[in-house]
Short mmCIF file of N, CA and C in Angstrom, two decimals:
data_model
loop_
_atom_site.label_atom_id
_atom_site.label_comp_id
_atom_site.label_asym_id
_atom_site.label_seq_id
_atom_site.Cartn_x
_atom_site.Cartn_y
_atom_site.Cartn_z
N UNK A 1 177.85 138.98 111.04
CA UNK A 1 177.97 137.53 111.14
C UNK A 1 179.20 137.03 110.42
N UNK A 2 179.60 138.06 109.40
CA UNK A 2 180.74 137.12 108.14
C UNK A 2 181.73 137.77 109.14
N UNK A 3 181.93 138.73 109.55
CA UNK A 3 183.58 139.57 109.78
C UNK A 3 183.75 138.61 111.06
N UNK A 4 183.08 138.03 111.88
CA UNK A 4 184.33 136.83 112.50
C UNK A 4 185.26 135.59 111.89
N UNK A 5 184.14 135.25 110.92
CA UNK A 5 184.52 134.54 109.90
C UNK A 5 185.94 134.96 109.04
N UNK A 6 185.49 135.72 108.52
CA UNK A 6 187.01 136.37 107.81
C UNK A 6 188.44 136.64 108.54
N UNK A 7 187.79 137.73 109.59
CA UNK A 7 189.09 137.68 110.70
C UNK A 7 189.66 136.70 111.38
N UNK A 8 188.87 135.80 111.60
CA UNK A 8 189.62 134.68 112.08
C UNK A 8 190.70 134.10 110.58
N UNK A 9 189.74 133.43 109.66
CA UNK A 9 190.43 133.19 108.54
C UNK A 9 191.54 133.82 108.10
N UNK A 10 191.29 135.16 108.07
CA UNK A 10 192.71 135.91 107.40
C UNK A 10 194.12 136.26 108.60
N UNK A 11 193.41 136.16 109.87
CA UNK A 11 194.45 136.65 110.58
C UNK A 11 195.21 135.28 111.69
N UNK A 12 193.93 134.67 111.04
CA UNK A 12 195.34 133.06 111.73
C UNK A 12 196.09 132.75 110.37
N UNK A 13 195.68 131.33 110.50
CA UNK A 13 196.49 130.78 109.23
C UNK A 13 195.81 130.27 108.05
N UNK A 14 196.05 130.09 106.39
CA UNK A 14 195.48 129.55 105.90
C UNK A 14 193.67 129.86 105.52
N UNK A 15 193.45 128.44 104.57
CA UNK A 15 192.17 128.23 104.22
C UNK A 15 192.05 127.57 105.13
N UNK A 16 190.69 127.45 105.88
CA UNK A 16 189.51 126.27 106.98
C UNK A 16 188.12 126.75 106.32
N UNK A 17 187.75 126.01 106.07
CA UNK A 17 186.20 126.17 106.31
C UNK A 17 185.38 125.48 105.08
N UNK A 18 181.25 123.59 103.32
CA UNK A 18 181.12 122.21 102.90
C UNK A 18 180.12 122.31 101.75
N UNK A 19 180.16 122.27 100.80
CA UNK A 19 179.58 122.06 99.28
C UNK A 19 181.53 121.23 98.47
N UNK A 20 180.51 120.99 97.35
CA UNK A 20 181.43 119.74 96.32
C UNK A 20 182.11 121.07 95.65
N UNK A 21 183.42 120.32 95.05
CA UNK A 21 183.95 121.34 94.32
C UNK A 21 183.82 121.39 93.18
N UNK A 22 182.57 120.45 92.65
CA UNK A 22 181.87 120.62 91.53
C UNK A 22 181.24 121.98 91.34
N UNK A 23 180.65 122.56 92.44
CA UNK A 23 179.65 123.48 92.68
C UNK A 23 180.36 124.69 92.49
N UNK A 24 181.64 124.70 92.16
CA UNK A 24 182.22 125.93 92.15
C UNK A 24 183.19 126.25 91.08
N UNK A 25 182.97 126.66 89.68
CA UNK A 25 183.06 126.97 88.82
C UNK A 25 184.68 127.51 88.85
N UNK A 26 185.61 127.68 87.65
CA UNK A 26 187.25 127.90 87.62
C UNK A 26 187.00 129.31 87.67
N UNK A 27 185.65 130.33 86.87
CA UNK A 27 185.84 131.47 87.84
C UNK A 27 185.93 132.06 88.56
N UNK A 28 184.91 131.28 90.24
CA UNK A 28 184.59 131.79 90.85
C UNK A 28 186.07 130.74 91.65
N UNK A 29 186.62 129.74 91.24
CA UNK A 29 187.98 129.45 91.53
C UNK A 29 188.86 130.41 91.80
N UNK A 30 189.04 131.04 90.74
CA UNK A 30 190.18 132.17 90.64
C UNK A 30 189.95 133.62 91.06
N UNK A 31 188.74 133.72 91.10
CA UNK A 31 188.09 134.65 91.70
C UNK A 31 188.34 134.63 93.93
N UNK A 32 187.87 133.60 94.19
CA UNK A 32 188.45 133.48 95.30
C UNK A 32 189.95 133.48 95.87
N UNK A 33 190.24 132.86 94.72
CA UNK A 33 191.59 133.01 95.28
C UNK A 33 192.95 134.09 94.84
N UNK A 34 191.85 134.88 94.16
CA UNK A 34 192.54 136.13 94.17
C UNK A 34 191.73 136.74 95.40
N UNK A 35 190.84 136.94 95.88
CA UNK A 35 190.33 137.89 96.99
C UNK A 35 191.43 136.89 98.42
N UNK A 36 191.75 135.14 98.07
CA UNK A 36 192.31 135.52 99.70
C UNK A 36 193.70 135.61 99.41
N UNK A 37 194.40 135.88 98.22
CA UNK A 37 195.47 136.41 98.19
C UNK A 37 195.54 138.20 99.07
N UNK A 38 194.78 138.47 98.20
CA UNK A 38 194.15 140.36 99.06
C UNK A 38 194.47 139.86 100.78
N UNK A 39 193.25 138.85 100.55
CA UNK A 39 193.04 139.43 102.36
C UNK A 39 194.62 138.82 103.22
N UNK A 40 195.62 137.63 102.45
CA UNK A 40 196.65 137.17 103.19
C UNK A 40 197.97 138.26 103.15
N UNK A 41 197.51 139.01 101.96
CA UNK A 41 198.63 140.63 102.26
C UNK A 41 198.25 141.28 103.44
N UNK A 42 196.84 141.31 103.50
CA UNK A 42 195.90 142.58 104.55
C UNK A 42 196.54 141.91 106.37
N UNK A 43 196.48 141.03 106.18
CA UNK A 43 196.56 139.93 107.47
C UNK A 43 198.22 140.04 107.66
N UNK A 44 199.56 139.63 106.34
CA UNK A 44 200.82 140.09 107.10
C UNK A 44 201.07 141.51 107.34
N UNK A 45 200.24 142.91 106.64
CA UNK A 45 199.91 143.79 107.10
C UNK A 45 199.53 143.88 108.45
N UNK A 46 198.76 143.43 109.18
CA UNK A 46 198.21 143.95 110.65
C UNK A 46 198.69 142.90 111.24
N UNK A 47 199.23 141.66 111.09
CA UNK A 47 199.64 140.95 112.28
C UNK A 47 200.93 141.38 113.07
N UNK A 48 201.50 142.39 112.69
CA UNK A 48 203.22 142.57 114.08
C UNK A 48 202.28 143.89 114.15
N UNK A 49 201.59 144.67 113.46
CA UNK A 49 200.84 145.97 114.63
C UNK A 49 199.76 145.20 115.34
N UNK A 50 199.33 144.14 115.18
CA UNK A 50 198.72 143.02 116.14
C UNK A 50 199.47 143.05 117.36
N UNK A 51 200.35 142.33 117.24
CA UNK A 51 201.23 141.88 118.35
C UNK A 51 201.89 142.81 119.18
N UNK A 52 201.90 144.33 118.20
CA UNK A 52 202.76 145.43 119.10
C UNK A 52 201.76 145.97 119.85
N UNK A 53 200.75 146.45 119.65
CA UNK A 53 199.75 146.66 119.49
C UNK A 53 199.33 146.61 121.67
N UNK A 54 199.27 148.12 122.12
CA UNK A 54 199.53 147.75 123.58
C UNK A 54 198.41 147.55 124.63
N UNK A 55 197.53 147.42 123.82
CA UNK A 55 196.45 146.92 125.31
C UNK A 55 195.34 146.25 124.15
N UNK A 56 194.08 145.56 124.78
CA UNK A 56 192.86 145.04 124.06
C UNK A 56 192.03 145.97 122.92
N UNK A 57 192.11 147.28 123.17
CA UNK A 57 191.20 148.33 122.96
C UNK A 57 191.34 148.70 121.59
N UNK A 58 193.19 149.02 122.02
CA UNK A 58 193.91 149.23 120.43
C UNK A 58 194.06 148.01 119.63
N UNK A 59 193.95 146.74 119.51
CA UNK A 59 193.77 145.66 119.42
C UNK A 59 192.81 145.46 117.92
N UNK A 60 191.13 146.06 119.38
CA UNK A 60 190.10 145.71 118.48
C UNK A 60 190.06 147.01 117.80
N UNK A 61 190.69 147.87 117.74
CA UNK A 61 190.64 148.87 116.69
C UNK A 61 191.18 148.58 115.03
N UNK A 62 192.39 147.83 115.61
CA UNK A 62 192.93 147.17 114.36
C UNK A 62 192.71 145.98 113.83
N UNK A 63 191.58 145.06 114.68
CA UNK A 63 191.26 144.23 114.16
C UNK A 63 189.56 145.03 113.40
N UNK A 64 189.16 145.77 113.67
CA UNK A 64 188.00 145.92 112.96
C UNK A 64 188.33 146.73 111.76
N UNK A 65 189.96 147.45 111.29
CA UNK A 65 190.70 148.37 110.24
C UNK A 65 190.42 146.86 109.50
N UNK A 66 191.40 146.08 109.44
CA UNK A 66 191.78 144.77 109.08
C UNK A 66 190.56 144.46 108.74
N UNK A 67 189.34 143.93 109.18
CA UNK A 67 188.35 143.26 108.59
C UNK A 67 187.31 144.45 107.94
N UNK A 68 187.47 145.40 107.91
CA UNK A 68 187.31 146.55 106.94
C UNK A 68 187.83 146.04 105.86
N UNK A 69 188.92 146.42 105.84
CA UNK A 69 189.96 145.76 104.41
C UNK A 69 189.92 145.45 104.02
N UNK A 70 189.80 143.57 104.67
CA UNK A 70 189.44 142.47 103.79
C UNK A 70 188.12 142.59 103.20
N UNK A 71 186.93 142.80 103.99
CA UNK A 71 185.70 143.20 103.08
C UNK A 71 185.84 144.11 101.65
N UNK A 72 186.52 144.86 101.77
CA UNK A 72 186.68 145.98 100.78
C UNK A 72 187.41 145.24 99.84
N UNK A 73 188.26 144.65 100.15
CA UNK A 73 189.05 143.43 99.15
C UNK A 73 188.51 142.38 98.48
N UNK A 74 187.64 141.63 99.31
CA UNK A 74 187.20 140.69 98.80
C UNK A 74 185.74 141.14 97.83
N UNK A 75 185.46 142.33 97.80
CA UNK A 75 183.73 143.26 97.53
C UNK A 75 184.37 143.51 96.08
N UNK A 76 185.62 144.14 95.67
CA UNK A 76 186.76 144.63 94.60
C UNK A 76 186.90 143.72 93.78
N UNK A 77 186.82 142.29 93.92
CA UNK A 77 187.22 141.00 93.02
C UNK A 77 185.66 140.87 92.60
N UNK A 78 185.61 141.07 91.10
CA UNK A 78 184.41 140.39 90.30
C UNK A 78 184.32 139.04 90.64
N UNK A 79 182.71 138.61 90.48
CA UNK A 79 181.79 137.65 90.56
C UNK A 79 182.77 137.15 92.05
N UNK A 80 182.54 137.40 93.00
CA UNK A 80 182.65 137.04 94.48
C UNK A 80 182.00 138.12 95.80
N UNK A 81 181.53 137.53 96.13
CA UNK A 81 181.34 138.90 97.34
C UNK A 81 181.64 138.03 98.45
N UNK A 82 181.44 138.57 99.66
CA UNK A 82 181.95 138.17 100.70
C UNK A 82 181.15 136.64 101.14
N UNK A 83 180.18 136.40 100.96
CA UNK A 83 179.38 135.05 101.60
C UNK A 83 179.79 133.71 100.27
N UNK A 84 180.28 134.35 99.53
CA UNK A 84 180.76 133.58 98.07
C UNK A 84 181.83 133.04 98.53
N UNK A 85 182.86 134.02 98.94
CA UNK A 85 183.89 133.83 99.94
C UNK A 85 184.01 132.90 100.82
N UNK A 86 183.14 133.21 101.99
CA UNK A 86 183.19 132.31 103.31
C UNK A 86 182.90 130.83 102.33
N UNK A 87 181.82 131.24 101.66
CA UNK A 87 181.41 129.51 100.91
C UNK A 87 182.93 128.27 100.50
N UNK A 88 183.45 128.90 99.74
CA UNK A 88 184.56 128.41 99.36
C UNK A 88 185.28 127.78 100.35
N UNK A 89 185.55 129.23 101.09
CA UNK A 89 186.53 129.10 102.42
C UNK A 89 186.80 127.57 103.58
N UNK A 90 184.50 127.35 103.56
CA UNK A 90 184.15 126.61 104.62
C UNK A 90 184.46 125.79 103.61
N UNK A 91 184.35 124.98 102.43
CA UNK A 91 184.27 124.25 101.50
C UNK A 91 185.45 123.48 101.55
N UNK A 92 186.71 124.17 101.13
CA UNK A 92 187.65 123.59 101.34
C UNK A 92 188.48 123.14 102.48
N UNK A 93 187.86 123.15 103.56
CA UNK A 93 188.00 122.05 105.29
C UNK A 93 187.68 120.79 104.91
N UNK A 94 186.36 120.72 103.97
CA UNK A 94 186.09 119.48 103.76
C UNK A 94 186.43 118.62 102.31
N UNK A 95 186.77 119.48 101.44
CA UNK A 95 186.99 119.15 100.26
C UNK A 95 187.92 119.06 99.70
N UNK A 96 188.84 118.11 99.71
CA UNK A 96 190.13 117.95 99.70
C UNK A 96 190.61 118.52 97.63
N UNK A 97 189.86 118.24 97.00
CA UNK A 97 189.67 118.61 95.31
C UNK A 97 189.82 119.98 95.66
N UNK A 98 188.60 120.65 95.78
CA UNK A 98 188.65 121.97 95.53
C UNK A 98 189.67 122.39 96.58
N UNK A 99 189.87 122.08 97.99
CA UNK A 99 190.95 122.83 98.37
C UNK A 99 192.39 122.76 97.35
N UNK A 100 192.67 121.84 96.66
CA UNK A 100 193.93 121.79 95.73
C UNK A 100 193.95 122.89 94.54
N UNK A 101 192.59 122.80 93.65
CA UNK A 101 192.32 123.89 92.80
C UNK A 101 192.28 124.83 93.38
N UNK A 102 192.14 125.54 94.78
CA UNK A 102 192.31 126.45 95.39
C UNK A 102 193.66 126.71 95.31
N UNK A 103 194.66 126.12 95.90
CA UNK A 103 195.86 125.90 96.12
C UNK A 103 196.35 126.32 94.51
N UNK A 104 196.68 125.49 93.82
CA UNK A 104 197.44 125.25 92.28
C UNK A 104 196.66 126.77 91.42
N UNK A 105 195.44 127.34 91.54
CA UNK A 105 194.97 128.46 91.33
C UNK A 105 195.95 129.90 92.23
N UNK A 106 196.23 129.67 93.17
CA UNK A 106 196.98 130.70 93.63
C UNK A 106 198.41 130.88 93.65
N UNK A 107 199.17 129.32 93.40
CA UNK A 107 200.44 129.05 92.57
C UNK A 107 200.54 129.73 91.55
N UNK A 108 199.63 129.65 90.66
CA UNK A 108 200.06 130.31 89.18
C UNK A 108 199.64 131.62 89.15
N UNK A 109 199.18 131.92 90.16
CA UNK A 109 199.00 133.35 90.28
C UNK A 109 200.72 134.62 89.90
N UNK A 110 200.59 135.08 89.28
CA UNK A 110 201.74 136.16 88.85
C UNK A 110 201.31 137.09 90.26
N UNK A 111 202.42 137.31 91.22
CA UNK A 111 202.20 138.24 92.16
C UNK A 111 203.27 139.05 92.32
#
């Protein structure tokens, strides 16, 4: 149910996706947004073998490597797992606050 969720998320563009951003603590802040730092490496990783990528088949092979990945990425970052994840994710579509602490959290990120 989550890996459409993610793959879409990581392999278009950006954060999309409703709780207050009260509800979500500066750990589990930085915590997210170190896992979608992970998954936005994993995503310029497979997007040009996306695109080269020569029929549907080989496609969904690399799109199911890719959302492998990101699971494994986002599972690797303490206090987050993957539905912690999507939470945030969907959160900040609607939450203009926490999408910024999202944002200004991955600014000061040392990468």
């Amino acid at each position: 149910m989550f890996r459409p969720m993610i793959a879409a998320a990581a392999l278009s563009a950006g954060l999309a996706f409703g709780a207050a951003a009260q509800d979500f603590d500066d750990a589990q802040v930085e915590a997210f947004a170190t896992a979608a730092l992970a998954v936005q490496d994993i995503r310029e990783t497979y997007a040009p073998r996306l695109e080269a990528a020569g029929d549907p088949d080989e496609q969904a092979v690399l799109m199911d490597q890719a959302t492998a990945e990101m699971i494994a990425a986002i599972e690797a970052i303490p206090q987050i797992d993957v539905d912690g994840y999507n939470a945030i994710a969907t959160a900040t579509a609607t939450d203009p606050e926490l999408a910024s602490r999202v944002v200004e959290t991955m600014e000061s990120m040392d990468r």
